[in-house]
Coordinates of C-alpha atoms (C1' of nucleotides) in Angstrom, one line a residue:
Chain A
M1 CA 69.8 91.2 107.5
S2 CA 67.0 89.6 105.0
T3 CA 64.3 92.9 104.9
A4 CA 65.2 96.2 104.5
F5 CA 67.9 98.2 106.7
I6 CA 65.4 101.3 106.3
S7 CA 62.2 100.5 105.1
E8 CA 61.2 101.8 101.8
E9 CA 58.7 103.8 103.3
T10 CA 60.4 105.9 105.6
L11 CA 63.0 106.4 102.7
L12 CA 60.5 107.3 100.4
S13 CA 58.3 109.3 102.6
Y14 CA 62.1 111.8 103.2
G15 CA 62.2 112.2 99.9
A16 CA 63.8 109.1 98.4
T17 CA 64.1 108.1 94.7
F18 CA 64.5 104.7 92.8
K19 CA 67.2 104.2 90.5
K20 CA 68.0 101.3 87.8
V21 CA 71.8 100.4 87.2
N22 CA 73.0 97.8 84.7
K23 CA 75.3 95.3 84.9
G24 CA 79.2 96.4 85.1
D25 CA 77.9 100.2 85.4
L26 CA 80.0 102.2 88.3
I27 CA 76.9 104.0 90.8
F28 CA 80.0 106.2 92.5
M29 CA 83.7 106.0 92.4
E30 CA 86.6 106.2 95.0
G31 CA 87.8 109.8 96.3
G32 CA 84.8 111.2 94.6
A33 CA 82.3 113.6 96.6
A34 CA 79.3 112.3 97.8
C35 CA 75.8 113.9 98.4
F36 CA 73.9 110.5 98.6
Y37 CA 72.5 107.9 100.8
Y38 CA 72.2 104.6 99.0
Q39 CA 70.5 101.5 99.4
L40 CA 69.8 98.3 97.2
V41 CA 66.8 97.1 96.5
E42 CA 67.4 94.3 94.1
G43 CA 70.5 93.2 92.5
R44 CA 74.3 92.5 94.2
V45 CA 76.5 95.5 94.4
R46 CA 80.3 95.1 95.1
W47 CA 81.6 97.8 97.0
V48 CA 85.4 97.6 96.0
N49 CA 88.9 99.6 95.8
I50 CA 90.8 98.9 92.2
N51 CA 94.2 99.1 92.1
E52 CA 96.5 101.2 89.7
D53 CA 97.2 97.8 88.0
G54 CA 93.2 97.3 87.6
R55 CA 93.3 93.9 90.6
E56 CA 90.2 94.7 92.9
F57 CA 89.9 94.8 96.6
I58 CA 86.2 93.9 97.7
Q59 CA 85.6 95.3 100.7
V60 CA 81.7 94.4 101.2
M61 CA 79.3 92.2 98.8
I62 CA 76.1 94.5 99.1
E63 CA 72.9 92.7 99.1
P64 CA 69.3 93.8 98.7
G65 CA 67.9 95.5 101.8
E66 CA 72.2 96.9 103.0
S67 CA 73.5 100.3 102.3
F68 CA 76.8 101.1 100.9
G69 CA 78.7 104.1 101.0
E70 CA 77.4 106.2 103.9
F71 CA 80.7 107.2 105.2
P72 CA 81.0 110.6 103.0
L73 CA 77.5 111.5 104.7
F74 CA 79.1 111.7 108.1
D75 CA 82.5 113.2 107.6
D76 CA 82.6 115.1 104.0
Q77 CA 85.8 113.4 103.0
P78 CA 85.6 111.4 99.4
Y79 CA 84.4 108.1 99.0
A80 CA 86.5 105.1 100.5
A81 CA 85.6 102.5 97.8
S82 CA 83.9 102.6 94.3
A83 CA 80.4 100.8 94.3
I84 CA 80.3 98.3 91.0
A85 CA 76.6 96.9 90.0
D86 CA 77.4 93.3 90.1
D87 CA 73.9 92.5 88.4
D88 CA 71.5 94.4 87.0
C89 CA 69.9 96.7 90.1
V90 CA 67.6 98.7 91.8
L91 CA 68.4 101.5 94.1
L92 CA 67.2 103.8 96.7
R93 CA 68.6 106.8 97.2
L94 CA 68.2 109.9 99.1
H95 CA 69.7 113.2 99.3
K96 CA 72.3 114.0 102.4
T97 CA 70.4 117.0 103.4
N98 CA 67.4 114.7 104.0
F99 CA 69.3 111.7 105.4
H100 CA 70.4 113.7 108.2
Q101 CA 67.0 115.0 108.8
M102 CA 65.9 111.8 109.2
L103 CA 68.3 110.7 111.9
R104 CA 68.0 113.8 113.4
S105 CA 64.5 113.2 113.3
N106 CA 64.3 109.5 114.2
Y107 CA 66.3 108.1 116.9
D108 CA 65.8 104.4 116.1
I109 CA 67.2 105.0 113.0
H110 CA 70.0 106.7 113.5
F111 CA 70.8 104.2 116.6
N112 CA 70.2 101.1 114.1
F113 CA 72.1 103.4 111.9
T114 CA 75.4 103.1 114.3
R115 CA 74.5 99.3 114.9
L116 CA 74.9 99.0 111.2
L117 CA 78.4 100.8 111.4
V118 CA 79.5 98.4 114.5
S119 CA 78.7 95.1 112.5
R120 CA 80.3 96.4 109.9
L121 CA 83.5 97.1 111.9
R122 CA 83.1 93.9 113.8
F123 CA 83.3 92.1 109.9
K124 CA 86.4 94.4 109.4
F125 CA 88.3 93.5 112.6
L126 CA 87.7 89.6 112.2
T127 CA 88.7 89.8 108.5
L128 CA 92.1 91.9 109.2
R129 CA 93.1 89.1 111.7
E130 CA 92.5 86.8 109.3
L131 CA 94.0 88.1 106.7
A132 CA 97.3 89.1 108.7
Y133 CA 97.7 85.5 109.7
N134 CA 96.4 82.5 108.1
N135 CA 96.9 81.0 105.4
P136 CA 94.5 80.6 102.0
E137 CA 92.4 77.6 103.4
Q138 CA 91.6 79.4 106.5
R139 CA 90.9 82.6 105.1
I140 CA 88.6 81.6 103.0
S141 CA 86.6 79.2 105.3
T142 CA 86.4 82.3 107.2
M143 CA 85.5 84.6 105.0
L144 CA 82.6 83.0 104.0
N145 CA 81.5 82.2 107.3
Y146 CA 81.8 85.9 108.0
Y147 CA 79.9 86.8 105.0
K148 CA 77.1 84.2 105.7
R149 CA 77.0 85.5 109.9
L150 CA 77.2 89.6 108.5
R151 CA 73.6 88.8 106.8
G152 CA 72.4 86.6 109.7
I153 CA 72.4 83.6 107.5
E154 CA 72.3 80.1 110.1
Q155 CA 71.6 77.4 107.8
K156 CA 74.5 74.7 106.9
P157 CA 75.7 74.9 104.0
C158 CA 74.1 78.0 102.4
K159 CA 74.9 78.7 98.5
L160 CA 76.9 81.7 98.1
H161 CA 77.0 83.3 94.9
L162 CA 80.5 84.3 94.7
T163 CA 83.3 83.4 91.3
R164 CA 86.6 82.0 92.3
Q165 CA 87.7 85.4 91.3
Q166 CA 85.3 87.6 93.4
L167 CA 86.7 85.4 96.9
A168 CA 90.4 86.3 95.8
D169 CA 89.3 89.8 95.4
M170 CA 87.8 89.5 98.9
T171 CA 90.8 87.4 100.5
G172 CA 93.8 89.3 99.0
L173 CA 94.9 86.0 96.9
R174 CA 95.2 85.0 93.8
V175 CA 92.3 83.2 91.1
E176 CA 94.7 79.8 90.8
T177 CA 95.3 80.0 94.8
V178 CA 91.6 80.2 95.3
I179 CA 91.0 77.3 92.9
R180 CA 93.5 75.1 94.3
T181 CA 92.4 75.8 97.7
I182 CA 88.8 75.4 97.4
R183 CA 89.3 72.0 95.7
T184 CA 91.1 70.5 98.6
L185 CA 88.4 71.8 100.7
H186 CA 85.9 70.2 98.8
E187 CA 87.4 67.2 98.7
R188 CA 88.3 67.2 102.3
G189 CA 83.9 67.5 102.6
R190 CA 84.4 71.2 104.1
L191 CA 82.4 73.0 101.2
T192 CA 80.5 72.2 97.8
I193 CA 81.6 74.2 94.2
Q194 CA 80.1 75.0 91.6
R195 CA 80.2 77.6 88.6
G196 CA 79.8 80.9 90.2
K197 CA 78.7 79.3 93.5
V198 CA 80.1 78.0 97.1
F199 CA 78.1 76.1 99.0
Y200 CA 79.5 76.7 102.7
Chain B
M1 CA 91.4 113.4 118.3
S2 CA 94.1 115.3 120.3
T3 CA 91.3 116.5 122.7
A4 CA 88.9 114.2 124.2
F5 CA 86.2 112.6 121.6
I6 CA 83.5 113.5 124.5
S7 CA 84.5 116.1 127.3
E8 CA 85.0 114.2 131.0
E9 CA 83.0 116.9 132.4
T10 CA 80.1 115.4 130.2
L11 CA 80.9 111.8 131.0
L12 CA 81.1 112.4 134.7
S13 CA 78.1 114.3 134.5
Y14 CA 76.1 111.1 133.5
G15 CA 78.2 108.9 136.0
A16 CA 81.0 108.0 134.6
T17 CA 84.6 107.1 136.9
F18 CA 87.8 107.4 136.8
K19 CA 89.7 104.1 136.8
K20 CA 93.6 103.5 136.9
V21 CA 95.3 100.2 135.7
N22 CA 98.6 99.6 135.2
K23 CA 101.0 98.2 132.1
G24 CA 100.1 95.4 131.0
D25 CA 96.6 94.9 132.5
L26 CA 93.8 93.3 130.8
I27 CA 91.2 96.0 130.8
F28 CA 88.3 93.4 129.0
M29 CA 89.1 90.0 127.3
E30 CA 87.8 89.1 123.5
G31 CA 84.8 86.9 123.9
G32 CA 83.5 88.8 127.2
A33 CA 80.3 90.5 127.5
A34 CA 80.3 94.1 128.1
C35 CA 78.9 96.7 130.8
F36 CA 81.1 99.9 129.7
Y37 CA 81.9 102.6 127.6
Y38 CA 85.2 103.5 128.2
Q39 CA 87.7 106.4 127.3
L40 CA 91.5 106.7 127.2
V41 CA 92.4 109.8 130.0
E42 CA 96.2 108.8 130.5
G43 CA 99.0 106.2 128.8
R44 CA 98.1 103.9 126.1
V45 CA 96.1 101.2 125.0
R46 CA 96.6 98.4 122.8
W47 CA 93.1 96.8 121.4
V48 CA 94.4 93.5 120.1
N49 CA 93.0 89.9 119.1
I50 CA 95.3 87.1 120.6
N51 CA 95.6 84.4 118.6
E52 CA 96.0 80.5 120.2
D53 CA 99.5 80.5 119.5
G54 CA 100.2 83.9 121.6
R55 CA 100.6 86.1 118.5
E56 CA 98.8 89.3 118.9
F57 CA 97.1 91.7 116.0
I58 CA 96.9 95.3 117.1
Q59 CA 93.2 96.0 115.9
V60 CA 93.7 99.8 117.1
M61 CA 96.6 101.7 119.2
I62 CA 94.2 103.8 121.8
E63 CA 95.7 107.4 122.7
P64 CA 94.5 109.7 125.3
G65 CA 91.0 111.0 124.4
E66 CA 90.0 108.3 122.5
S67 CA 87.3 105.6 123.1
F68 CA 87.3 102.2 122.7
G69 CA 85.5 98.4 123.3
E70 CA 82.2 100.3 122.4
F71 CA 80.8 97.2 120.1
P72 CA 78.8 95.0 122.5
L73 CA 77.5 98.4 123.7
F74 CA 75.3 98.4 120.5
D75 CA 74.8 94.8 119.6
D76 CA 75.2 92.7 122.7
Q77 CA 77.9 90.4 121.5
P78 CA 80.9 89.5 123.5
Y79 CA 84.1 91.9 122.9
A80 CA 85.7 91.6 119.8
A81 CA 89.2 92.0 121.1
S82 CA 91.4 92.6 124.0
A83 CA 92.2 95.6 125.5
I84 CA 95.8 95.7 127.5
A85 CA 97.1 98.8 128.9
D86 CA 100.2 99.6 127.0
D87 CA 101.2 102.1 130.1
D88 CA 100.3 102.8 133.1
C89 CA 96.4 104.3 132.1
V90 CA 94.0 106.4 133.6
L91 CA 90.1 105.6 132.1
L92 CA 87.1 107.0 132.3
R93 CA 84.2 104.2 132.3
L94 CA 81.0 105.0 132.2
H95 CA 77.8 102.3 132.7
K96 CA 76.1 100.8 129.3
T97 CA 73.0 102.4 130.9
N98 CA 74.0 105.8 131.5
F99 CA 75.9 105.7 127.8
H100 CA 72.6 104.8 125.9
Q101 CA 71.1 107.8 128.0
M102 CA 73.5 109.9 126.7
L103 CA 73.2 109.3 123.2
R104 CA 69.4 109.3 123.7
S105 CA 69.4 112.6 125.1
N106 CA 72.1 114.5 123.1
Y107 CA 72.3 114.4 119.6
D108 CA 75.9 115.8 118.7
I109 CA 77.4 113.3 121.3
H110 CA 75.4 110.4 118.9
F111 CA 76.1 111.8 116.0
N112 CA 79.9 112.4 116.7
F113 CA 79.9 109.2 118.2
T114 CA 78.6 107.6 114.4
R115 CA 81.2 109.8 112.8
L116 CA 84.1 108.0 115.2
L117 CA 83.0 104.5 113.8
V118 CA 83.1 105.9 110.4
S119 CA 86.4 107.4 110.7
R120 CA 87.6 103.6 112.1
L121 CA 85.5 101.8 109.4
R122 CA 87.6 103.8 106.9
F123 CA 91.2 103.2 108.7
K124 CA 89.8 99.3 108.4
F125 CA 89.0 99.8 104.8
L126 CA 92.6 101.4 104.3
T127 CA 94.2 98.5 106.2
L128 CA 92.8 95.7 104.7
R129 CA 93.4 96.7 101.4
E130 CA 97.0 97.3 102.3
L131 CA 96.9 94.2 103.9
A132 CA 95.8 92.1 101.1
Y133 CA 97.7 93.1 98.2
N134 CA 101.0 95.1 99.4
N135 CA 104.9 94.4 100.4
P136 CA 106.2 95.1 103.9
E137 CA 107.9 98.2 102.8
Q138 CA 104.3 99.4 101.6
R139 CA 102.5 98.2 104.7
I140 CA 104.6 99.8 106.8
S141 CA 104.8 103.1 105.2
T142 CA 101.0 103.2 104.9
M143 CA 100.1 101.9 108.3
L144 CA 102.3 105.0 109.6
N145 CA 100.1 107.2 107.4
Y146 CA 97.2 106.0 108.6
Y147 CA 97.9 105.8 111.9
K148 CA 98.7 109.2 111.6
R149 CA 95.8 110.5 109.7
L150 CA 93.4 108.7 112.3
R151 CA 94.4 111.4 115.1
G152 CA 94.5 114.2 112.8
I153 CA 98.9 114.7 113.0
E154 CA 99.6 116.7 109.9
Q155 CA 103.4 117.6 110.5
K156 CA 105.9 115.3 108.7
P157 CA 108.0 113.5 110.2
C158 CA 106.3 113.2 114.1
K159 CA 107.2 110.3 116.1
L160 CA 105.3 107.5 116.8
H161 CA 105.8 105.3 119.8
L162 CA 106.4 101.6 118.3
T163 CA 108.5 99.2 118.7
R164 CA 109.5 96.9 116.0
Q165 CA 107.2 94.1 117.2
Q166 CA 103.9 96.6 117.4
L167 CA 104.9 97.3 114.3
A168 CA 104.6 93.4 113.2
D169 CA 101.6 93.1 115.1
M170 CA 99.8 96.2 113.2
T171 CA 100.9 94.8 109.5
G172 CA 100.8 91.1 110.2
L173 CA 104.5 90.9 109.3
R174 CA 107.3 89.4 111.3
V175 CA 109.7 91.3 113.8
E176 CA 112.7 90.1 112.0
T177 CA 110.9 91.5 108.4
V178 CA 110.0 95.0 109.9
I179 CA 113.5 95.1 111.3
R180 CA 114.9 95.0 108.0
T181 CA 112.2 97.0 106.1
I182 CA 112.8 100.0 108.5
R183 CA 116.4 100.1 107.9
T184 CA 116.2 99.9 104.3
L185 CA 113.5 102.8 104.5
H186 CA 115.6 104.5 106.4
E187 CA 118.5 104.2 104.3
R188 CA 117.1 105.3 101.5
G189 CA 115.6 108.3 103.5
R190 CA 112.1 107.9 104.4
L191 CA 111.8 107.4 107.6
T192 CA 113.9 107.6 110.9
I193 CA 114.4 105.2 113.7
Q194 CA 115.4 105.1 117.1
R195 CA 114.5 102.0 120.1
G196 CA 111.1 102.6 120.8
K197 CA 110.1 105.3 118.1
V198 CA 109.7 105.2 114.2
F199 CA 109.7 109.4 112.8
Y200 CA 108.1 109.3 109.7
Chain C
dT1 C1' 74.1 76.8 65.5
dG2 C1' 78.1 78.8 66.0
dT3 C1' 81.5 81.9 68.5
dA4 C1' 83.5 85.0 71.5
dA5 C1' 83.8 85.6 76.2
dA6 C1' 84.2 84.2 81.1
dA7 C1' 84.9 81.3 84.3
dT8 C1' 87.4 77.0 85.6
dA9 C1' 91.6 74.5 85.7
dT10 C1' 96.7 73.0 85.9
dG11 C1' 101.7 72.5 85.7
dA12 C1' 106.4 74.5 86.5
dC13 C1' 109.1 77.6 88.2
dC14 C1' 110.8 81.3 91.1
dC15 C1' 110.9 84.9 94.4
dC16 C1' 110.0 86.8 99.3
dA17 C1' 108.4 86.5 103.7
dA18 C1' 108.7 83.2 107.2
dT19 C1' 111.4 80.2 110.0
dC20 C1' 114.7 78.9 113.3
dA21 C1' 119.4 80.3 115.4
dT22 C1' 122.3 83.2 117.3
dA23 C1' 124.3 87.9 119.3
dT24 C1' 124.1 92.4 120.4
dT25 C1' 122.5 96.5 122.5
dT26 C1' 119.5 99.0 125.5
dA27 C1' 116.5 99.6 129.3
dC28 C1' 115.2 98.3 134.0
dC29 C1' 115.1 97.8 138.8
dC30 C1' 116.7 95.7 143.0
Chain D
dG1 C1' 126.4 98.8 139.8
dG2 C1' 125.6 94.5 138.1
dG3 C1' 121.9 91.2 136.5
dT4 C1' 118.3 90.0 133.6
dA5 C1' 114.7 90.3 130.6
dA6 C1' 113.2 93.5 126.8
dA7 C1' 114.2 95.4 122.2
dT8 C1' 117.2 95.3 118.1
dA9 C1' 119.9 92.6 114.7
dT10 C1' 121.7 89.4 111.2
dG11 C1' 122.6 85.6 108.4
dA12 C1' 121.2 80.9 106.6
dT13 C1' 118.1 77.9 105.0
dT14 C1' 113.0 76.9 103.1
dG15 C1' 108.0 76.9 101.7
dG16 C1' 104.2 78.7 100.1
dG17 C1' 101.6 81.2 97.2
dG18 C1' 102.6 84.3 93.2
dT19 C1' 103.4 84.5 88.6
dC20 C1' 103.2 82.7 84.0
dA21 C1' 101.6 79.8 80.1
dT22 C1' 98.2 77.2 78.7
dA23 C1' 94.3 74.2 78.1
dT24 C1' 89.2 73.3 79.3
dT25 C1' 84.6 74.3 80.1
dT26 C1' 80.7 77.1 80.5
dT27 C1' 77.7 80.4 79.2
dA28 C1' 76.3 84.2 76.4
dC29 C1' 74.3 85.6 72.6
dA30 C1' 73.8 87.0 67.5

DNA sequence: TGTAAAATATGACCCCAATCATATTTACCC
DNA sequence: GGGTAAATATGATTGGGGTCATATTTTACA
């Protein structure tokens, strides 16, 4: 997933437009209606659920080239999660109608899109099993692993830009627990930590 | 999802064949290679991950008309989970090659298939958030809710054929906890329980 | 350079679900 | 009908992660 999921030229040819958003901006909100396909060009986006008490659960961390918020385009249901700019971002967005036209007229794009959904589902299958049964140590390790695999990173260790809080929001743990856990993992040489970064 | 996802006639016209399996039989195994698209005609299938210690995590309970095990057909990766017959079952299976031919030649089937994946992803999004943050009571209630919604059941209460153990395997809880929790939920009139059944 | 905010860190306490043991009830099937 | 396995039930104990309080370090930015 290092290159764009659908090439920028293709998206532009179907009428997509660029959009800039600032760090912390809400791109769309859980429960709202959708009319755009989004693809990230630059920056990072948190695709999250926000609880009543303000806690976040990060469903997917979106990296450049990846798409997000596509569910409503297929079933006309509201967004399943909110998208928040984790950094200053540049997005490409394509209107629903044009998106469907693109799928209909291009089998390969449609097929690749299906494949993307499959890879997201695999990720969810793995995460779910992990959350259900394992302790913080395993949860964190496996989450880092899946996170790498999801975007096809092979080398080890690699630098993942995640704060302790974000790691907590991805694993359903508390910051304090994440801090304590990655410290012991670090001491055992399983990973390296820096402020805002984890090397795994 | 009360009717078949792809009609039996359509599948048969593309060369699908019927297959019978007995209760408890393994239909395919996590990690194995795939060459078939499966659709359930009769019975029930548990789509599960099995831990080293033998514990199961039920990813999806498959009901008649639903498909399962499609991931490898799109990415040539191994199965993400095992399929086990929860009852005596009748399946329809279609060879990979024919499946792809079907998608290529029929846009609507392809689109509906994508939509199915989206609905599964929504289900996973919701479950994941639930597992990450909530207590047994909420986990169970929400799981029952999502389980109903996933297959479009509207009436309330409806009879769900789930044992305490299966409910535990879906929520990552222990049987004892499920038993204690649904008892209190029952006492508070939130649901009705029977042996092997939950009315919700 | 100084100040505020964000991120990281650490200790003490507690609650709740896991665990273990054991019992009872219901279904199955020869 | 009787024997066996599966499902359900319940009590006692415990440990691990949540919670709360507080401190330190780093970054941002005026």
